[in-house]
Amino acid sequence: MHQQPSPPNGPYGPPAGQHPYGGHLQQSPYGGPAQQPPSWQPPPPRRRKGKGPGFWLLVIGLPFVLLFGCMAAIGSLASNPSSTTSPVAKAHKSSAPANSNATAAEDTSASEEPSSPPSPQPKPRTYSGAGAKVLKLRKSDWSAVWLVTLTHRGGSNFIVSPLDPGGAEQGAIVNEIGNYKGSVLLNEDDGKETAALKIQADGAWTIVLKPLSMARVWSGDSLTGRGDEVAIVAPPSAGLTTVNARHSGSANFIVEAWTETSRELLINEIGSWHGEVPLPGGTILVTIKADGAWSFKKS
């Protein structure tokens, strides 16, 4: 006959308050039978928040907003060519005489508004002195594009440097030794202002600020001169135009061409030189830096 196995603590069970297989039962604080300790359960995992519709709207819509903004900026520049017009071109336009060949009808429409008058041209300013000096300009002249004609009679350095309204020295417009006579541009760069001219000299000098309209005019095929010069090209160059140039000096020979929107270096040599270069279409002005005689001929 087979006997049933006895519990671990004998046939009569474990002592009171003890689990049959070890440990102790918890007695309820409110009386009643002892209870087993509750089993531990891990907390439920947190649910990750999904990205709402506002986030995806921003991600998808932002590139389109930037794209349309760039297109609007480009369109604004294209519809407003004056925003890229150089200060020299603006000064050239305001100094150009009215078109005498216009053939507008006498009986214009009553709704047509009269054209606005051109901006008044600045009057020439003449200054003279000797030796080193800081020449302060009128505030109304600070931002104008000037044709500056200078002379110096001396044997040492003659250096003229613009000073901006803060007193900072800009690149020299003239840097020569001994006697000098020539014409250069002032404030030809966009946003440039000149409050004074710093002059270094050992002799007598004169400085005349003139409107650009008083520059020499290159109206035919040939143009000749000596030293630094500024010349208006009238009419502006058109099509393929080349220039045969010659210089007989010993120092820099630099020629630049100006159009409505650009400035192009044509020649940058030292000493005597001759050669042929293309003249950009739409050239309205040329500037020459030289120490000797030079000549140009269109072909």
mmCIF file of C-alpha atoms in Angstrom:
data_model
loop_
_atom_site.group_PDB
_atom_site.id
_atom_site.type_symbol
_atom_site.label_atom_id
_atom_site.label_comp_id
_atom_site.label_asym_id
_atom_site.label_seq_id
_atom_site.Cartn_x
_atom_site.Cartn_y
_atom_site.Cartn_z
ATOM 1 C CA MET A 1 0.000 0.000 0.000
ATOM 2 C CA HIS A 2 1.346 3.445 -0.947
ATOM 3 C CA GLN A 3 1.280 6.289 1.547
ATOM 4 C CA GLN A 4 0.636 9.949 0.640
ATOM 5 C CA PRO A 5 3.654 12.292 1.235
ATOM 6 C CA SER A 6 3.351 14.445 4.320
ATOM 7 C CA PRO A 7 3.579 18.240 4.183
ATOM 8 C CA PRO A 8 7.018 19.748 4.942
ATOM 9 C CA ASN A 9 6.130 20.309 8.595
ATOM 10 C CA GLY A 10 4.574 17.027 9.412
ATOM 11 C CA PRO A 11 1.078 15.791 9.181
ATOM 12 C CA TYR A 12 -0.337 18.600 11.166
ATOM 13 C CA GLY A 13 0.830 21.484 8.913
ATOM 14 C CA PRO A 14 3.080 24.480 9.602
ATOM 15 C CA PRO A 15 2.921 26.513 12.757
ATOM 16 C CA ALA A 16 0.362 29.272 12.835
ATOM 17 C CA GLY A 17 1.356 32.317 10.783
ATOM 18 C CA GLN A 18 3.910 30.511 8.650
ATOM 19 C CA HIS A 19 3.645 29.796 4.947
ATOM 20 C CA PRO A 20 3.606 26.107 4.175
ATOM 21 C CA TYR A 21 6.829 26.427 2.211
ATOM 22 C CA GLY A 22 8.617 29.029 4.305
ATOM 23 C CA GLY A 23 8.138 32.715 5.023
ATOM 24 C CA HIS A 24 5.392 34.359 7.044
ATOM 25 C CA LEU A 25 1.895 35.354 6.141
ATOM 26 C CA GLN A 26 0.936 38.994 6.649
ATOM 27 C CA GLN A 27 -1.697 39.611 9.253
ATOM 28 C CA SER A 28 -4.363 42.065 8.168
ATOM 29 C CA PRO A 29 -4.335 45.207 10.380
ATOM 30 C CA TYR A 30 -8.119 45.037 10.485
ATOM 31 C CA GLY A 31 -8.321 41.472 11.625
ATOM 32 C CA GLY A 32 -9.302 38.474 9.641
ATOM 33 C CA PRO A 33 -7.204 35.767 8.137
ATOM 34 C CA ALA A 34 -3.597 36.318 7.234
ATOM 35 C CA GLN A 35 -2.952 37.275 3.619
ATOM 36 C CA GLN A 36 -0.124 36.541 1.247
ATOM 37 C CA PRO A 37 2.112 39.542 0.275
ATOM 38 C CA PRO A 38 1.072 41.099 -3.030
ATOM 39 C CA SER A 39 3.234 40.224 -5.988
ATOM 40 C CA TRP A 40 5.276 43.208 -7.485
ATOM 41 C CA GLN A 41 4.266 44.364 -10.927
ATOM 42 C CA PRO A 42 6.442 46.745 -13.068
ATOM 43 C CA PRO A 43 4.796 50.071 -13.991
ATOM 44 C CA PRO A 44 3.278 50.173 -17.460
ATOM 45 C CA PRO A 45 5.577 51.736 -20.101
ATOM 46 C CA ARG A 46 4.967 55.355 -20.998
ATOM 47 C CA ARG A 47 3.458 56.010 -24.348
ATOM 48 C CA ARG A 48 5.591 58.276 -26.565
ATOM 49 C CA LYS A 49 3.817 61.355 -27.677
ATOM 50 C CA GLY A 50 3.238 61.478 -31.377
ATOM 51 C CA LYS A 51 4.109 64.640 -33.384
ATOM 52 C CA GLY A 52 1.018 66.695 -33.838
ATOM 53 C CA PRO A 53 -0.269 68.140 -37.127
ATOM 54 C CA GLY A 54 1.344 71.524 -36.337
ATOM 55 C CA PHE A 55 4.812 69.969 -36.410
ATOM 56 C CA TRP A 56 4.327 68.327 -39.802
ATOM 57 C CA LEU A 57 2.753 71.506 -41.185
ATOM 58 C CA LEU A 58 5.877 73.445 -40.172
ATOM 59 C CA VAL A 59 8.261 70.831 -41.620
ATOM 60 C CA ILE A 60 6.432 70.689 -44.953
ATOM 61 C CA GLY A 61 5.513 74.354 -45.273
ATOM 62 C CA LEU A 62 8.777 76.047 -44.237
ATOM 63 C CA PRO A 63 10.759 75.133 -47.404
ATOM 64 C CA PHE A 64 7.953 76.524 -49.572
ATOM 65 C CA VAL A 65 7.881 79.769 -47.576
ATOM 66 C CA LEU A 66 11.647 80.201 -48.041
ATOM 67 C CA LEU A 67 11.394 79.380 -51.748
ATOM 68 C CA PHE A 68 8.634 81.911 -52.389
ATOM 69 C CA GLY A 69 10.549 84.532 -50.367
ATOM 70 C CA CYS A 70 13.648 84.090 -52.536
ATOM 71 C CA MET A 71 11.571 84.278 -55.722
ATOM 72 C CA ALA A 72 9.931 87.495 -54.516
ATOM 73 C CA ALA A 73 13.323 89.056 -53.760
ATOM 74 C CA ILE A 74 14.651 88.128 -57.206
ATOM 75 C CA GLY A 75 11.531 89.523 -58.850
ATOM 76 C CA SER A 76 11.921 92.768 -56.943
ATOM 77 C CA LEU A 77 15.489 93.185 -58.168
ATOM 78 C CA ALA A 78 14.472 92.424 -61.743
ATOM 79 C CA SER A 79 11.647 94.961 -61.653
ATOM 80 C CA ASN A 80 13.857 97.632 -60.084
ATOM 81 C CA PRO A 81 17.030 97.932 -62.161
ATOM 82 C CA SER A 82 18.048 101.113 -60.337
ATOM 83 C CA SER A 83 18.933 98.928 -57.331
ATOM 84 C CA THR A 84 21.932 97.598 -59.286
ATOM 85 C CA THR A 85 22.825 100.827 -61.066
ATOM 86 C CA SER A 86 26.253 102.102 -60.059
ATOM 87 C CA PRO A 87 26.649 105.574 -58.498
ATOM 88 C CA VAL A 88 28.682 106.617 -61.546
ATOM 89 C CA ALA A 89 25.813 105.626 -63.863
ATOM 90 C CA LYS A 90 23.325 107.549 -61.722
ATOM 91 C CA ALA A 91 25.526 110.638 -61.790
ATOM 92 C CA HIS A 92 25.969 110.231 -65.550
ATOM 93 C CA LYS A 93 22.196 110.045 -66.077
ATOM 94 C CA SER A 94 21.473 113.095 -63.961
ATOM 95 C CA SER A 95 24.184 115.099 -65.723
ATOM 96 C CA ALA A 96 23.189 114.091 -69.281
ATOM 97 C CA PRO A 97 21.432 116.812 -71.277
ATOM 98 C CA ALA A 98 17.820 116.353 -72.256
ATOM 99 C CA ASN A 99 17.242 114.515 -75.533
ATOM 100 C CA SER A 100 16.795 117.230 -78.134
ATOM 101 C CA ASN A 101 15.648 114.696 -80.740
ATOM 102 C CA ALA A 102 12.510 113.709 -78.860
ATOM 103 C CA THR A 103 9.400 113.983 -81.036
ATOM 104 C CA ALA A 104 6.625 113.771 -78.492
ATOM 105 C CA ALA A 105 3.233 115.029 -79.695
ATOM 106 C CA GLU A 106 2.244 118.503 -78.538
ATOM 107 C CA ASP A 107 -1.308 117.554 -77.532
ATOM 108 C CA THR A 108 -0.497 115.019 -74.816
ATOM 109 C CA SER A 109 -3.236 113.386 -72.825
ATOM 110 C CA ALA A 110 -4.581 115.397 -69.909
ATOM 111 C CA SER A 111 -4.132 112.411 -67.600
ATOM 112 C CA GLU A 112 -0.416 112.162 -68.352
ATOM 113 C CA GLU A 113 1.690 113.464 -65.495
ATOM 114 C CA PRO A 114 4.667 115.704 -66.287
ATOM 115 C CA SER A 115 8.064 114.104 -65.836
ATOM 116 C CA SER A 116 9.909 114.977 -62.650
ATOM 117 C CA PRO A 117 12.721 117.506 -63.076
ATOM 118 C CA PRO A 118 16.288 116.141 -62.936
ATOM 119 C CA SER A 119 18.228 116.432 -59.708
ATOM 120 C CA PRO A 120 20.140 119.703 -59.465
ATOM 121 C CA GLN A 121 23.823 119.406 -60.314
ATOM 122 C CA PRO A 122 26.326 120.213 -57.575
ATOM 123 C CA LYS A 123 28.289 123.376 -58.158
ATOM 124 C CA PRO A 124 32.062 123.217 -58.562
ATOM 125 C CA ARG A 125 34.081 123.695 -55.382
ATOM 126 C CA THR A 126 37.616 125.097 -55.606
ATOM 127 C CA TYR A 127 40.179 124.727 -52.816
ATOM 128 C CA SER A 128 43.847 125.735 -52.722
ATOM 129 C CA GLY A 129 46.683 125.619 -50.240
ATOM 130 C CA ALA A 130 50.222 124.431 -49.607
ATOM 131 C CA GLY A 131 51.702 121.575 -47.636
ATOM 132 C CA ALA A 132 49.851 119.075 -45.472
ATOM 133 C CA LYS A 133 46.212 119.765 -44.657
ATOM 134 C CA VAL A 134 42.891 118.095 -43.810
ATOM 135 C CA LEU A 135 40.336 119.646 -46.148
ATOM 136 C CA LYS A 136 36.810 119.332 -44.703
ATOM 137 C CA LEU A 137 33.974 119.181 -47.237
ATOM 138 C CA ARG A 138 30.454 120.523 -46.925
ATOM 139 C CA LYS A 139 28.091 117.921 -45.536
ATOM 140 C CA SER A 140 25.840 118.282 -48.593
ATOM 141 C CA ASP A 141 28.804 117.187 -50.749
ATOM 142 C CA TRP A 142 29.709 114.028 -48.817
ATOM 143 C CA SER A 143 27.856 111.486 -50.967
ATOM 144 C CA ALA A 144 27.967 113.132 -54.417
ATOM 145 C CA VAL A 145 30.007 111.532 -57.202
ATOM 146 C CA TRP A 146 32.670 114.092 -58.052
ATOM 147 C CA LEU A 147 35.114 114.649 -60.867
ATOM 148 C CA VAL A 148 38.192 115.881 -58.973
ATOM 149 C CA THR A 149 40.858 117.871 -60.814
ATOM 150 C CA LEU A 150 44.114 118.300 -58.872
ATOM 151 C CA THR A 151 47.438 120.089 -59.358
ATOM 152 C CA HIS A 152 50.627 120.089 -57.279
ATOM 153 C CA ARG A 153 53.914 121.945 -57.647
ATOM 154 C CA GLY A 154 56.540 120.350 -55.437
ATOM 155 C CA GLY A 155 59.371 117.874 -55.301
ATOM 156 C CA SER A 156 58.141 115.310 -52.772
ATOM 157 C CA ASN A 157 55.079 113.157 -52.118
ATOM 158 C CA PHE A 158 51.653 114.358 -53.176
ATOM 159 C CA ILE A 159 49.068 112.031 -51.618
ATOM 160 C CA VAL A 160 45.334 112.744 -51.343
ATOM 161 C CA SER A 161 43.215 110.311 -49.310
ATOM 162 C CA PRO A 162 39.453 110.529 -48.593
ATOM 163 C CA LEU A 163 38.284 110.383 -44.965
ATOM 164 C CA ASP A 164 34.838 108.964 -44.203
ATOM 165 C CA PRO A 165 32.442 110.632 -41.700
ATOM 166 C CA GLY A 166 34.018 108.574 -38.911
ATOM 167 C CA GLY A 167 37.511 109.821 -39.781
ATOM 168 C CA ALA A 168 38.710 106.515 -41.246
ATOM 169 C CA GLU A 169 41.180 106.895 -44.100
ATOM 170 C CA GLN A 170 40.207 105.348 -47.442
ATOM 171 C CA GLY A 171 42.368 104.421 -50.418
ATOM 172 C CA ALA A 172 44.310 107.330 -51.903
ATOM 173 C CA ILE A 173 42.863 108.897 -55.052
ATOM 174 C CA VAL A 174 46.302 110.344 -55.923
ATOM 175 C CA ASN A 175 49.728 109.059 -54.846
ATOM 176 C CA GLU A 176 52.535 110.665 -56.827
ATOM 177 C CA ILE A 177 55.925 112.302 -56.352
ATOM 178 C CA GLY A 178 56.699 115.821 -57.565
ATOM 179 C CA ASN A 179 54.541 117.879 -59.888
ATOM 180 C CA TYR A 180 51.108 116.529 -60.727
ATOM 181 C CA LYS A 181 48.081 117.397 -62.841
ATOM 182 C CA GLY A 182 45.123 115.111 -63.467
ATOM 183 C CA SER A 183 41.458 114.216 -62.935
ATOM 184 C CA VAL A 184 40.028 111.305 -60.925
ATOM 185 C CA LEU A 185 36.681 110.108 -59.528
ATOM 186 C CA LEU A 186 35.543 110.509 -55.919
ATOM 187 C CA ASN A 187 32.720 108.493 -54.273
ATOM 188 C CA GLU A 188 32.409 106.198 -57.277
ATOM 189 C CA ASP A 189 31.612 103.178 -55.073
ATOM 190 C CA ASP A 190 28.101 102.469 -53.801
ATOM 191 C CA GLY A 191 27.389 103.859 -50.332
ATOM 192 C CA LYS A 192 30.678 105.743 -50.094
ATOM 193 C CA GLU A 193 30.813 109.121 -48.353
ATOM 194 C CA THR A 194 33.748 111.511 -48.082
ATOM 195 C CA ALA A 195 33.722 114.040 -45.251
ATOM 196 C CA ALA A 196 37.264 115.338 -45.794
ATOM 197 C CA LEU A 197 40.401 114.973 -47.898
ATOM 198 C CA LYS A 198 43.728 114.325 -46.201
ATOM 199 C CA ILE A 199 46.465 116.043 -48.212
ATOM 200 C CA GLN A 200 50.174 115.288 -47.939
ATOM 201 C CA ALA A 201 52.281 117.693 -49.995
ATOM 202 C CA ASP A 202 55.436 119.788 -49.871
ATOM 203 C CA GLY A 203 54.304 122.417 -52.371
ATOM 204 C CA ALA A 204 51.301 124.430 -53.503
ATOM 205 C CA TRP A 205 48.203 122.524 -54.608
ATOM 206 C CA THR A 206 44.695 123.097 -55.957
ATOM 207 C CA ILE A 207 41.687 120.789 -55.752
ATOM 208 C CA VAL A 208 38.497 121.392 -57.741
ATOM 209 C CA LEU A 209 35.366 119.266 -57.207
ATOM 210 C CA LYS A 210 33.205 119.240 -60.350
ATOM 211 C CA PRO A 211 29.988 117.491 -61.408
ATOM 212 C CA LEU A 212 30.594 114.494 -63.645
ATOM 213 C CA SER A 213 29.037 116.342 -66.584
ATOM 214 C CA MET A 214 32.202 118.485 -66.782
ATOM 215 C CA ALA A 215 34.398 115.515 -67.725
ATOM 216 C CA ARG A 216 35.951 115.227 -71.174
ATOM 217 C CA VAL A 217 33.744 113.690 -73.856
ATOM 218 C CA TRP A 218 34.963 110.881 -76.124
ATOM 219 C CA SER A 219 32.570 111.334 -79.027
ATOM 220 C CA GLY A 220 34.677 110.347 -82.019
ATOM 221 C CA ASP A 221 37.012 107.482 -82.822
ATOM 222 C CA SER A 222 40.133 108.862 -81.113
ATOM 223 C CA LEU A 223 41.002 110.207 -77.678
ATOM 224 C CA THR A 224 44.422 111.443 -76.543
ATOM 225 C CA GLY A 225 45.799 112.851 -73.321
ATOM 226 C CA ARG A 226 48.449 112.704 -70.615
ATOM 227 C CA GLY A 227 48.284 111.523 -67.033
ATOM 228 C CA ASP A 228 45.145 110.694 -65.047
ATOM 229 C CA GLU A 229 41.861 111.394 -66.867
ATOM 230 C CA VAL A 230 38.109 110.696 -66.849
ATOM 231 C CA ALA A 231 36.155 110.692 -70.132
ATOM 232 C CA ILE A 232 32.454 110.275 -70.917
ATOM 233 C CA VAL A 233 31.770 107.958 -73.876
ATOM 234 C CA ALA A 234 29.053 109.570 -76.003
ATOM 235 C CA PRO A 235 27.147 107.837 -77.357
ATOM 236 C CA PRO A 236 27.705 104.702 -75.242
ATOM 237 C CA SER A 237 29.501 101.895 -77.053
ATOM 238 C CA ALA A 238 27.355 99.334 -78.871
ATOM 239 C CA GLY A 239 28.118 95.971 -80.434
ATOM 240 C CA LEU A 240 31.639 94.643 -80.828
ATOM 241 C CA THR A 241 34.011 97.585 -80.400
ATOM 242 C CA THR A 242 37.777 97.326 -79.950
ATOM 243 C CA VAL A 243 40.245 99.987 -78.863
ATOM 244 C CA ASN A 244 43.863 100.330 -79.929
ATOM 245 C CA ALA A 245 45.651 101.835 -76.920
ATOM 246 C CA ARG A 246 49.170 103.213 -76.468
ATOM 247 C CA HIS A 247 51.077 104.546 -73.453
ATOM 248 C CA SER A 248 54.554 106.089 -73.375
ATOM 249 C CA GLY A 249 55.085 106.503 -69.604
ATOM 250 C CA SER A 250 57.220 104.605 -67.095
ATOM 251 C CA ALA A 251 54.719 103.872 -64.286
ATOM 252 C CA ASN A 252 51.219 102.395 -64.029
ATOM 253 C CA PHE A 253 48.895 102.401 -67.018
ATOM 254 C CA ILE A 254 45.416 101.379 -65.848
ATOM 255 C CA VAL A 255 42.215 101.772 -67.870
ATOM 256 C CA GLU A 256 38.712 100.907 -66.617
ATOM 257 C CA ALA A 257 35.363 100.946 -68.442
ATOM 258 C CA TRP A 258 32.065 101.749 -66.716
ATOM 259 C CA THR A 259 28.611 100.619 -67.858
ATOM 260 C CA GLU A 260 25.226 101.144 -66.211
ATOM 261 C CA THR A 261 25.796 98.211 -63.850
ATOM 262 C CA SER A 262 29.448 97.172 -64.013
ATOM 263 C CA ARG A 263 33.063 98.253 -63.871
ATOM 264 C CA GLU A 264 35.585 96.351 -65.969
ATOM 265 C CA LEU A 265 39.372 96.488 -65.984
ATOM 266 C CA LEU A 266 40.618 96.842 -69.569
ATOM 267 C CA ILE A 267 44.362 97.457 -69.119
ATOM 268 C CA ASN A 268 46.724 97.074 -66.148
ATOM 269 C CA GLU A 269 50.339 97.500 -67.218
ATOM 270 C CA ILE A 270 53.536 99.272 -66.169
ATOM 271 C CA GLY A 271 55.620 101.463 -68.456
ATOM 272 C CA SER A 272 55.311 101.829 -72.209
ATOM 273 C CA TRP A 273 52.623 99.631 -73.736
ATOM 274 C CA HIS A 274 50.490 99.259 -76.820
ATOM 275 C CA GLY A 275 47.811 96.760 -77.741
ATOM 276 C CA GLU A 276 44.167 96.160 -78.601
ATOM 277 C CA VAL A 277 41.364 95.464 -76.108
ATOM 278 C CA PRO A 278 37.564 95.060 -76.422
ATOM 279 C CA LEU A 279 35.343 97.874 -75.159
ATOM 280 C CA PRO A 280 32.300 96.435 -73.312
ATOM 281 C CA GLY A 281 28.922 97.160 -74.866
ATOM 282 C CA GLY A 282 27.116 99.996 -73.124
ATOM 283 C CA THR A 283 30.292 101.704 -71.870
ATOM 284 C CA ILE A 284 29.406 105.217 -70.674
ATOM 285 C CA LEU A 285 32.677 106.236 -69.032
ATOM 286 C CA VAL A 286 36.383 105.397 -69.009
ATOM 287 C CA THR A 287 38.975 106.238 -66.371
ATOM 288 C CA ILE A 288 42.692 106.380 -67.155
ATOM 289 C CA LYS A 289 45.579 106.272 -64.698
ATOM 290 C CA ALA A 290 48.907 107.048 -66.337
ATOM 291 C CA ASP A 291 52.095 109.070 -65.908
ATOM 292 C CA GLY A 292 52.797 109.625 -69.585
ATOM 293 C CA ALA A 293 51.072 110.376 -72.874
ATOM 294 C CA TRP A 294 48.391 107.954 -74.057
ATOM 295 C CA SER A 295 46.068 107.520 -77.024
ATOM 296 C CA PHE A 296 42.952 105.467 -77.836
ATOM 297 C CA LYS A 297 41.391 104.695 -81.190
ATOM 298 C CA LYS A 298 38.178 102.731 -81.727
ATOM 299 C CA SER A 299 38.026 100.129 -84.471
#
